[in-house]
Amino acid sequence: MGDTLEFSDIYQEVKGSWNDGRLRFSKQNVVYKSSKTGKVDSIQAGELNLAQWRRVCLGHGIKLGTSSGHVYKYDGFRDTDFEKISEFFKANYKVELTEKDMCVKGWNWGTAKFSGPLLSFEVNDSTAFEVPLSNVSQCATGKNEVTLEFHQNDDTEVSLMEVRFYVPPNQSDERQDPVEAFAENVLSKADVIQATGDAVCIFKELQCLTPRGRYDIRIYPTFLHLHGKTFDYKIPYTTVLRLFLLPHKDQRQMFFVISLDPPIKQGQTRYHFLILLFSKEEDLSLTLNMSEEDVERRFEGKLSKNMSGSLYEMVSRVMKALVNRKITVPGNFQGHSGAQCITCSYKASSGLLYPLERGFIYVHKPPVHLRFEEISCVNFARGTTTTRSFDFEIETKQGNQYTFSSIEREEYGKLFDFVNAKKLNIKNRGFKELTVQFTYRA
């Protein structure tokens, strides 16, 4: 048997939506990478303490548990995969892959068991269904009843809004209300955002491009709170996918971009990106609302109690430490004017396109982030209205097309060389020589 096992088209359920990706078992760890978001789950081999093989709606699935209490579930395996995965687990992880039967009787009464981050509903000791408690947005109690409400996922056609459990009274123990005990178990692991306690720090009146307005940003240990004149948002750090720090073309301003999944909502509008705009000249002295010992223990040198510097540096530094994500900055690309971005138009608005080390990001209206691994090909096209510009088209593997138009023709050589160096598939490779000749004649 080899050192690794790899499986493609393996699915992970995220709030009712199936995300496909690749799963790799190696001697050191288990790694799953989502094709949709690029998010990576990495489980160290030494942490694995549970492995179950189950029959699920997408063929067969595997449920993995760790010593820290986390649970991971991946579906889409074939029946024939069981034997080789089982042997690999025994040889490398010293964990036995056990077969677990699910209850398919359709009964709606049984036993609710709380195990780590899951609420498991069991009928005759067989699991009927499981509820990841991190998906719970609200928990309400009534007489002999507990109602769970769930965070919604915009990518699903049908969403589960709520589940109600009837909890019979406990005749033997009158001191403890079983309904309250049930609710406490749920709330201890649920993702219910409550602004209790003091904020770590507060940034006043920051300029936000999407959603537009000026917001006070209160930084709490597990979420950030955007407070504006009209709208209020609480954003858990678990929903932050990526952080970007991008210099404006004028060299006087900086964009700080926070990528979110799921997005925040304002009426019917969804915001997958939170974009802040800073002036480089704006400075700030910041004092964290924690003792020096707590700061050192919590952030391990990433932050200090008293800090000063540019406002954008303070915000990005605090966010990086709390979200525990690295900040993506532009790579070695340099345009015709010396800037690290290209002026262009997308749809009806003018903006800036940043070629990054692993993708492109366009700001700011609407923001677009495209990773190289989801790009099928790119295309350089002549401008439709004038010969002094060209269009840059990106086609994704899902069949979506993004056209960035009105790019100055002087940027062509730099962008072509960048795309070529990144080994992206160029539709019209013979177009470069044609454009260069055309440029010199003009």
Coordinates of N, CA and C in Angstrom, one line a residue, residues 4-212:
T4 N 0.0 7.4 0.5 CA -1.2 8.3 0.4 C -2.3 7.6 -0.3
L5 N -3.5 8.0 0.1 CA -4.8 7.6 -0.6 C -5.5 8.9 -1.0
E6 N -5.8 9.0 -2.3 CA -6.5 10.2 -2.7 C -7.9 9.9 -3.4
F7 N -8.9 10.8 -3.1 CA -10.2 10.6 -3.7 C -10.7 11.9 -4.2
S8 N -11.2 11.9 -5.4 CA -11.8 13.2 -6.0 C -13.3 13.0 -5.9
D9 N -14.0 14.1 -6.1 CA -15.5 14.1 -6.1 C -16.0 13.6 -4.7
I10 N -15.4 14.1 -3.7 CA -15.9 13.8 -2.3 C -16.6 15.0 -1.8
Y11 N -17.7 14.8 -1.2 CA -18.6 15.9 -0.8 C -18.7 16.2 0.7
Q12 N -18.8 17.5 1.0 CA -18.9 17.9 2.4 C -20.2 18.8 2.4
E13 N -21.0 18.4 3.4 CA -22.3 19.2 3.5 C -22.0 20.4 4.4
V14 N -22.4 21.6 3.8 CA -22.2 22.9 4.5 C -23.5 23.6 4.6
K15 N -24.2 23.5 5.7 CA -25.5 24.2 5.9 C -26.5 23.8 4.8
G16 N -26.6 22.6 4.5 CA -27.6 22.1 3.5 C -27.1 22.2 2.1
S17 N -25.9 22.6 1.8 CA -25.3 22.6 0.4 C -24.2 21.6 0.3
W18 N -24.2 20.9 -0.8 CA -23.1 19.9 -1.0 C -21.9 20.6 -1.8
N19 N -20.8 20.7 -1.1 CA -19.6 21.2 -1.7 C -18.6 20.1 -2.1
D20 N -18.2 20.0 -3.4 CA -17.3 18.9 -3.7 C -15.9 19.3 -3.6
G21 N -15.0 18.3 -3.5 CA -13.6 18.6 -3.3 C -12.7 17.3 -3.4
R22 N -11.5 17.5 -3.0 CA -10.5 16.3 -3.0 C -10.1 16.0 -1.5
L23 N -10.1 14.7 -1.2 CA -9.7 14.2 0.1 C -8.5 13.4 0.0
R24 N -7.5 13.7 0.8 CA -6.2 12.9 0.8 C -5.8 12.4 2.1
F25 N -5.6 11.1 2.2 CA -5.1 10.5 3.5 C -3.6 10.3 3.3
S26 N -2.8 10.8 4.2 CA -1.3 10.6 4.2 C -0.9 10.1 5.6
K27 N 0.3 9.7 5.8 CA 0.8 9.2 7.1 C 0.7 10.3 8.1
Q28 N 0.9 11.5 7.7 CA 1.0 12.7 8.7 C -0.4 13.3 9.0
N29 N -1.3 13.3 8.0 CA -2.6 14.0 8.2 C -3.6 13.6 7.2
V30 N -4.8 14.1 7.4 CA -6.0 14.0 6.5 C -6.3 15.4 6.0
V31 N -6.3 15.6 4.7 CA -6.5 17.0 4.1 C -7.7 16.9 3.1
Y32 N -8.6 17.8 3.3 CA -9.7 18.0 2.4 C -9.7 19.4 1.9
K33 N -9.8 19.6 0.6 CA -9.8 20.9 0.0 C -11.1 21.1 -0.9
S34 N -11.9 22.1 -0.5 CA -13.1 22.3 -1.2 C -12.9 23.0 -2.6
S35 N -13.5 22.4 -3.6 CA -13.3 23.0 -5.0 C -14.0 24.3 -5.1
K36 N -15.1 24.5 -4.3 CA -15.9 25.7 -4.5 C -15.2 26.9 -3.8
T37 N -14.8 26.7 -2.5 CA -14.3 27.9 -1.8 C -12.8 27.9 -1.6
G38 N -12.1 26.7 -1.9 CA -10.7 26.6 -1.7 C -10.3 26.4 -0.2
K39 N -11.3 26.3 0.6 CA -11.0 26.1 2.1 C -10.5 24.8 2.3
V40 N -9.5 24.7 3.2 CA -8.8 23.4 3.5 C -9.0 23.0 5.0
D41 N -9.5 21.7 5.1 CA -9.5 21.1 6.4 C -8.3 20.2 6.6
S42 N -7.5 20.4 7.6 CA -6.4 19.6 7.9 C -6.4 18.9 9.3
I43 N -6.4 17.6 9.3 CA -6.5 16.9 10.6 C -5.2 16.1 10.8
Q44 N -4.5 16.4 11.9 CA -3.2 15.7 12.1 C -3.5 14.2 12.5
A45 N -2.7 13.3 12.1 CA -2.9 11.9 12.3 C -3.0 11.6 13.8
G46 N -2.1 12.2 14.6 CA -2.1 12.0 16.0 C -3.4 12.4 16.7
E47 N -4.2 13.2 16.1 CA -5.5 13.7 16.8 C -6.7 12.8 16.5
L48 N -6.6 11.9 15.5 CA -7.7 11.1 15.1 C -8.0 10.1 16.2
N49 N -9.2 10.0 16.6 CA -9.6 9.0 17.6 C -10.9 8.3 17.3
L50 N -11.6 8.7 16.1 CA -12.8 8.0 15.7 C -12.9 8.0 14.2
A51 N -13.3 6.8 13.7 CA -13.5 6.7 12.2 C -14.7 5.8 12.0
Q52 N -15.7 6.3 11.4 CA -16.9 5.5 11.1 C -17.3 5.5 9.7
W53 N -17.7 4.3 9.2 CA -18.1 4.1 7.8 C -19.6 4.0 7.8
R54 N -20.3 4.9 7.0 CA -21.8 4.8 7.0 C -22.4 4.9 5.6
R55 N -23.5 4.3 5.5 CA -24.3 4.4 4.3 C -25.1 5.7 4.3
V56 N -24.9 6.6 3.3 CA -25.5 7.9 3.3 C -26.2 8.1 1.9
C57 N -26.8 9.3 1.7 CA -27.5 9.5 0.5 C -26.6 9.6 -0.7
L58 N -25.3 10.0 -0.5 CA -24.4 10.0 -1.7 C -23.5 8.8 -1.6
G59 N -24.0 7.6 -1.6 CA -23.2 6.4 -1.6 C -22.8 6.1 -0.1
H60 N -21.5 6.2 0.1 CA -21.0 5.9 1.5 C -20.2 7.1 2.0
G61 N -20.2 7.3 3.3 CA -19.6 8.4 3.9 C -18.7 8.0 5.1
I62 N -17.8 8.9 5.4 CA -16.9 8.6 6.5 C -17.0 9.8 7.5
K63 N -17.0 9.4 8.8 CA -17.1 10.4 9.9 C -15.9 10.2 10.7
L64 N -15.2 11.4 10.9 CA -13.9 11.4 11.6 C -14.0 12.2 12.9
G65 N -13.5 11.8 14.0 CA -13.5 12.5 15.2 C -12.1 12.7 15.7
T66 N -11.9 13.9 16.4 CA -10.5 14.2 16.9 C -10.5 14.3 18.4
S67 N -9.3 14.2 19.0 CA -9.2 14.3 20.4 C -9.6 15.7 21.0
S68 N -9.6 16.7 20.1 CA -10.0 18.0 20.5 C -11.5 18.2 20.5
G69 N -12.3 17.2 20.0 CA -13.7 17.3 20.0 C -14.3 17.7 18.6
H70 N -13.5 17.9 17.6 CA -14.0 18.3 16.3 C -14.5 17.0 15.5
V71 N -15.5 17.2 14.7 CA -16.1 16.1 13.9 C -16.1 16.6 12.4
Y72 N -15.6 15.7 11.6 CA -15.6 16.0 10.1 C -16.3 14.8 9.4
K73 N -17.2 15.2 8.4 CA -17.9 14.2 7.7 C -17.7 14.4 6.2
Y74 N -17.4 13.4 5.4 CA -17.2 13.4 4.0 C -17.9 12.3 3.3
D75 N -18.7 12.6 2.3 CA -19.5 11.6 1.6 C -19.1 11.5 0.1
G76 N -19.6 10.4 -0.5 CA -19.3 10.2 -1.9 C -18.4 9.0 -2.2
F77 N -18.1 8.2 -1.2 CA -17.2 7.0 -1.5 C -18.0 5.9 -2.1
R78 N -17.3 5.0 -2.7 CA -17.9 3.8 -3.3 C -17.8 2.6 -2.2
D79 N -18.6 1.6 -2.4 CA -18.6 0.5 -1.4 C -17.3 -0.2 -1.4
T80 N -16.6 -0.2 -2.6 CA -15.3 -0.9 -2.7 C -14.2 -0.2 -2.0
D81 N -14.4 1.1 -1.6 CA -13.3 1.9 -1.0 C -13.1 1.5 0.5
F82 N -14.1 0.8 1.1 CA -14.0 0.6 2.5 C -12.7 -0.2 2.9
E83 N -12.4 -1.3 2.1 CA -11.3 -2.1 2.5 C -10.0 -1.4 2.5
K84 N -9.7 -0.7 1.5 CA -8.4 0.0 1.4 C -8.3 1.1 2.4
I85 N -9.4 1.8 2.7 CA -9.3 2.9 3.7 C -9.1 2.3 5.1
S86 N -9.8 1.2 5.3 CA -9.7 0.5 6.6 C -8.3 0.0 6.9
E87 N -7.7 -0.6 5.9 CA -6.3 -1.0 6.0 C -5.3 0.1 6.2
F88 N -5.6 1.2 5.5 CA -4.7 2.4 5.6 C -4.8 3.0 7.0
F89 N -6.0 3.1 7.6 CA -6.2 3.6 8.9 C -5.5 2.7 10.0
K90 N -5.7 1.4 9.8 CA -5.0 0.5 10.8 C -3.5 0.7 10.7
A91 N -2.9 0.7 9.5 CA -1.5 0.7 9.4 C -0.9 2.1 9.8
N92 N -1.6 3.2 9.5 CA -0.9 4.5 9.7 C -1.5 5.3 10.9
Y93 N -2.8 5.2 11.2 CA -3.4 6.0 12.2 C -3.7 5.2 13.5
K94 N -3.5 3.8 13.4 CA -3.8 2.9 14.6 C -5.3 3.2 15.0
V95 N -6.2 3.5 14.1 CA -7.6 3.7 14.4 C -8.4 2.7 13.5
E96 N -9.4 2.1 14.1 CA -10.2 1.1 13.3 C -11.4 1.8 12.7
L97 N -11.6 1.6 11.4 CA -12.7 2.1 10.7 C -13.9 1.2 10.9
T98 N -14.9 1.6 11.7 CA -16.0 0.8 12.1 C -17.2 1.1 11.2
E99 N -18.0 0.1 10.9 CA -19.2 0.3 10.1 C -20.3 0.6 11.1
K100 N -21.1 1.7 10.8 CA -22.1 2.1 11.6 C -23.4 2.2 10.8
D101 N -24.4 1.5 11.2 CA -25.7 1.5 10.5 C -26.6 2.7 11.0
M102 N -27.2 3.4 10.0 CA -28.1 4.5 10.3 C -29.6 3.9 10.5
C103 N -30.4 4.6 11.3 CA -31.8 4.2 11.4 C -32.6 4.8 10.3
V104 N -33.3 4.0 9.6 CA -34.2 4.5 8.5 C -35.6 4.1 8.7
K105 N -36.0 3.9 10.0 CA -37.4 3.5 10.3 C -38.4 4.7 10.1
G106 N -37.9 5.9 10.2 CA -38.8 7.1 10.0 C -39.5 7.5 11.3
W107 N -39.1 6.9 12.4 CA -39.7 7.3 13.7 C -39.4 8.7 14.1
N108 N -40.3 9.4 14.7 CA -40.0 10.8 15.2 C -39.9 10.9 16.7
W109 N -39.7 9.7 17.3 CA -39.4 9.8 18.8 C -38.2 8.9 19.0
G110 N -37.4 9.4 20.0 CA -36.1 8.6 20.3 C -35.4 9.3 21.4
T111 N -34.1 9.2 21.4 CA -33.2 9.8 22.4 C -32.3 10.8 21.8
A112 N -32.2 12.0 22.4 CA -31.3 13.0 22.0 C -30.0 13.0 22.8
K113 N -28.9 12.8 22.1 CA -27.6 12.7 22.8 C -26.7 13.8 22.3
F114 N -26.0 14.5 23.2 CA -25.1 15.5 22.9 C -23.7 15.0 23.0
S115 N -23.0 15.0 21.9 CA -21.6 14.5 21.8 C -20.7 15.6 21.1
G116 N -20.0 16.3 21.9 CA -19.1 17.3 21.3 C -19.9 18.4 20.5
P117 N -19.6 18.6 19.3 CA -20.3 19.7 18.5 C -21.6 19.2 17.8
L118 N -22.1 17.9 18.1 CA -23.2 17.3 17.5 C -24.3 17.0 18.4
L119 N -25.6 17.2 18.0 CA -26.8 16.7 18.6 C -27.2 15.5 17.8
S120 N -27.2 14.3 18.4 CA -27.5 13.1 17.6 C -28.9 12.6 18.1
F121 N -29.8 12.3 17.2 CA -31.1 11.8 17.5 C -31.1 10.3 17.2
E122 N -31.2 9.5 18.2 CA -31.1 8.1 18.1 C -32.4 7.3 18.3
V123 N -32.6 6.3 17.5 CA -33.7 5.4 17.7 C -33.2 4.0 17.9
N124 N -33.4 3.4 19.0 CA -32.9 2.0 19.3 C -31.4 2.0 19.1
D125 N -30.7 3.0 19.6 CA -29.2 3.1 19.6 C -28.7 3.2 18.2
S126 N -29.5 3.5 17.2 CA -29.0 3.8 15.8 C -29.3 5.2 15.5
T127 N -28.3 5.9 14.9 CA -28.5 7.3 14.6 C -29.5 7.5 13.5
A128 N -30.5 8.4 13.8 CA -31.5 8.7 12.7 C -31.0 10.0 12.0
F129 N -30.6 11.0 12.7 CA -30.0 12.2 12.1 C -29.1 12.9 13.1
E130 N -28.2 13.8 12.6 CA -27.4 14.6 13.4 C -27.5 16.0 13.1
V131 N -27.4 16.9 14.1 CA -27.5 18.3 13.9 C -26.2 18.9 14.4
P132 N -25.4 19.5 13.5 CA -24.2 20.3 13.9 C -24.6 21.5 14.7
L133 N -24.3 21.6 15.9 CA -24.8 22.7 16.8 C -24.2 24.0 16.3
S134 N -23.1 24.0 15.6 CA -22.6 25.3 15.1 C -23.5 25.9 14.0
N135 N -24.4 25.1 13.5 CA -25.4 25.7 12.5 C -26.6 26.3 13.2
V136 N -26.7 26.2 14.5 CA -27.9 26.7 15.2 C -27.7 28.2 15.4
S137 N -28.7 29.0 15.0 CA -28.6 30.5 15.2 C -29.4 31.0 16.4
Q138 N -30.4 30.2 16.8 CA -31.2 30.6 17.9 C -31.8 29.4 18.5
C139 N -32.0 29.5 19.9 CA -32.6 28.4 20.6 C -33.6 29.0 21.6
A140 N -34.9 28.6 21.4 CA -36.0 29.1 22.2 C -36.7 28.0 22.9
T141 N -37.2 28.3 24.1 CA -37.8 27.2 24.9 C -39.3 27.6 25.2
G142 N -40.1 26.6 25.3 CA -41.5 26.7 25.7 C -41.8 25.6 26.7
K143 N -43.1 25.4 26.9 CA -43.5 24.4 27.9 C -43.3 23.0 27.2
N144 N -42.4 22.2 27.8 CA -42.0 20.9 27.2 C -41.5 21.0 25.8
E145 N -41.0 22.1 25.3 CA -40.6 22.2 23.9 C -39.4 23.1 23.8
V146 N -38.5 22.6 22.8 CA -37.3 23.4 22.5 C -37.3 23.6 21.0
T147 N -37.1 24.9 20.5 CA -37.1 25.2 19.1 C -35.7 25.6 18.7
L148 N -35.1 25.0 17.7 CA -33.8 25.4 17.1 C -34.0 26.0 15.8
E149 N -33.4 27.2 15.6 CA -33.4 27.9 14.3 C -32.0 27.8 13.8
F150 N -31.9 27.8 12.4 CA -30.6 27.6 11.8 C -30.1 28.7 10.9
H151 N -28.8 28.9 10.8 CA -28.2 29.8 9.9 C -28.5 29.3 8.5
Q152 N -28.8 30.3 7.6 CA -29.2 29.9 6.2 C -28.0 30.0 5.3
N153 N -28.1 29.2 4.3 CA -27.1 29.1 3.2 C -27.8 29.5 1.9
D154 N -27.3 30.6 1.3 CA -27.9 31.1 0.0 C -27.7 30.2 -1.2
D155 N -26.8 29.3 -1.1 CA -26.5 28.4 -2.2 C -27.5 27.2 -2.3
T156 N -28.3 27.1 -1.3 CA -29.3 25.9 -1.3 C -30.6 26.3 -1.9
E157 N -31.2 25.4 -2.6 CA -32.6 25.7 -3.1 C -33.6 25.6 -2.0
V158 N -33.4 24.6 -1.1 CA -34.3 24.4 0.0 C -33.5 24.5 1.3
S159 N -34.0 25.3 2.3 CA -33.3 25.4 3.6 C -34.2 24.9 4.7
L160 N -33.5 24.3 5.7 CA -34.2 23.9 6.9 C -34.2 25.1 7.8
M161 N -35.3 25.6 8.2 CA -35.5 26.8 9.0 C -35.4 26.6 10.5
E162 N -36.2 25.5 10.9 CA -36.2 25.2 12.3 C -36.6 23.8 12.6
V163 N -36.3 23.3 13.8 CA -36.7 22.0 14.3 C -37.2 22.1 15.7
R164 N -38.3 21.5 16.0 CA -38.9 21.5 17.3 C -38.8 20.2 18.0
F165 N -38.3 20.1 19.2 CA -38.2 18.9 20.0 C -39.2 19.0 21.2
Y166 N -40.0 17.9 21.3 CA -40.9 17.8 22.5 C -40.0 17.1 23.5
V167 N -39.9 17.7 24.7 CA -39.1 17.1 25.8 C -40.0 16.8 26.9
P168 N -40.3 15.5 27.1 CA -41.2 15.1 28.2 C -40.7 15.5 29.6
P169 N -41.6 15.8 30.5 CA -41.1 16.2 31.9 C -40.4 15.0 32.5
N170 N -39.5 15.3 33.4 CA -38.7 14.3 34.1 C -39.3 14.1 35.5
Q171 N -40.0 12.9 35.7 CA -40.7 12.7 36.9 C -39.8 12.4 38.1
S172 N -38.6 11.8 37.8 CA -37.7 11.4 38.8 C -36.9 12.5 39.4
D173 N -36.5 13.5 38.6 CA -35.7 14.6 39.1 C -36.4 15.9 38.9
E174 N -37.1 16.4 40.0 CA -37.8 17.6 39.9 C -37.0 18.9 40.0
R175 N -35.7 18.7 40.5 CA -34.9 19.9 40.7 C -34.4 20.5 39.4
Q176 N -34.2 19.7 38.3 CA -33.7 20.2 37.1 C -34.8 20.1 36.0
D177 N -35.0 21.2 35.3 CA -36.0 21.2 34.2 C -35.3 20.6 33.0
P178 N -35.9 19.5 32.4 CA -35.2 18.9 31.3 C -35.2 19.8 30.0
V179 N -36.2 20.7 29.9 CA -36.2 21.6 28.8 C -35.0 22.6 28.9
E180 N -34.8 23.1 30.1 CA -33.7 24.0 30.3 C -32.3 23.3 30.1
A181 N -32.2 22.1 30.6 CA -31.0 21.3 30.4 C -30.7 21.1 28.9
F182 N -31.7 20.7 28.2 CA -31.6 20.5 26.7 C -31.1 21.8 26.1
A183 N -31.7 22.9 26.4 CA -31.4 24.2 25.8 C -29.9 24.6 26.2
E184 N -29.5 24.4 27.4 CA -28.2 24.7 27.8 C -27.1 23.9 27.0
N185 N -27.4 22.6 26.8 CA -26.5 21.8 26.0 C -26.4 22.3 24.6
V186 N -27.5 22.8 24.0 CA -27.5 23.4 22.6 C -26.7 24.7 22.6
L187 N -27.0 25.6 23.6 CA -26.4 26.9 23.5 C -24.9 26.8 23.9
S188 N -24.4 25.8 24.5 CA -23.0 25.7 24.9 C -22.1 25.5 23.6
K189 N -22.7 25.0 22.5 CA -22.0 24.8 21.3 C -22.5 25.5 20.1
A190 N -23.7 26.2 20.3 CA -24.4 26.9 19.1 C -23.6 28.1 18.8
D191 N -23.8 28.5 17.5 CA -23.2 29.8 17.0 C -24.2 30.9 17.1
V192 N -24.6 31.2 18.4 CA -25.5 32.3 18.7 C -24.7 33.5 19.1
I193 N -24.8 34.5 18.3 CA -23.9 35.7 18.6 C -24.6 36.6 19.6
Q194 N -23.9 36.8 20.7 CA -24.4 37.7 21.7 C -23.3 38.7 22.1
A195 N -23.5 39.9 22.1 CA -22.5 40.9 22.4 C -22.4 41.1 23.9
T196 N -21.9 40.0 24.5 CA -21.7 40.1 26.0 C -20.3 40.4 26.3
G197 N -20.1 41.1 27.4 CA -18.7 41.5 27.8 C -18.2 42.7 27.0
D198 N -17.0 43.0 27.2 CA -16.4 44.2 26.6 C -15.7 43.8 25.3
A199 N -15.7 44.8 24.3 CA -15.0 44.6 23.1 C -13.5 44.6 23.3
V200 N -12.7 43.9 22.6 CA -11.2 43.9 22.7 C -10.7 45.3 22.3
C201 N -11.3 45.9 21.2 CA -11.0 47.3 20.8 C -12.1 47.8 19.9
I202 N -12.2 49.1 19.7 CA -13.2 49.7 18.8 C -12.5 50.6 17.8
F203 N -12.9 50.5 16.6 CA -12.4 51.4 15.5 C -13.6 52.3 15.1
K204 N -13.5 53.6 15.3 CA -14.6 54.5 15.1 C -14.7 55.0 13.6
E205 N -15.9 55.1 13.1 CA -16.2 55.8 11.8 C -15.3 55.4 10.7
L206 N -15.2 54.1 10.5 CA -14.3 53.6 9.3 C -15.2 53.7 8.0
Q207 N -14.5 54.1 7.0 CA -15.2 54.2 5.7 C -15.3 52.8 5.0
C208 N -16.6 52.4 4.8 CA -16.8 51.1 4.2 C -17.4 51.3 2.8
L209 N -16.8 50.6 1.8 CA -17.3 50.7 0.4 C -18.5 49.7 0.2
T210 N -18.3 48.5 0.7 CA -19.4 47.5 0.6 C -19.5 46.8 2.0
P211 N -20.7 46.9 2.6 CA -21.8 47.7 2.4 C -21.5 49.2 2.6
R212 N -22.0 50.1 1.8 CA -21.6 51.5 1.8 C -22.0 52.2 3.1

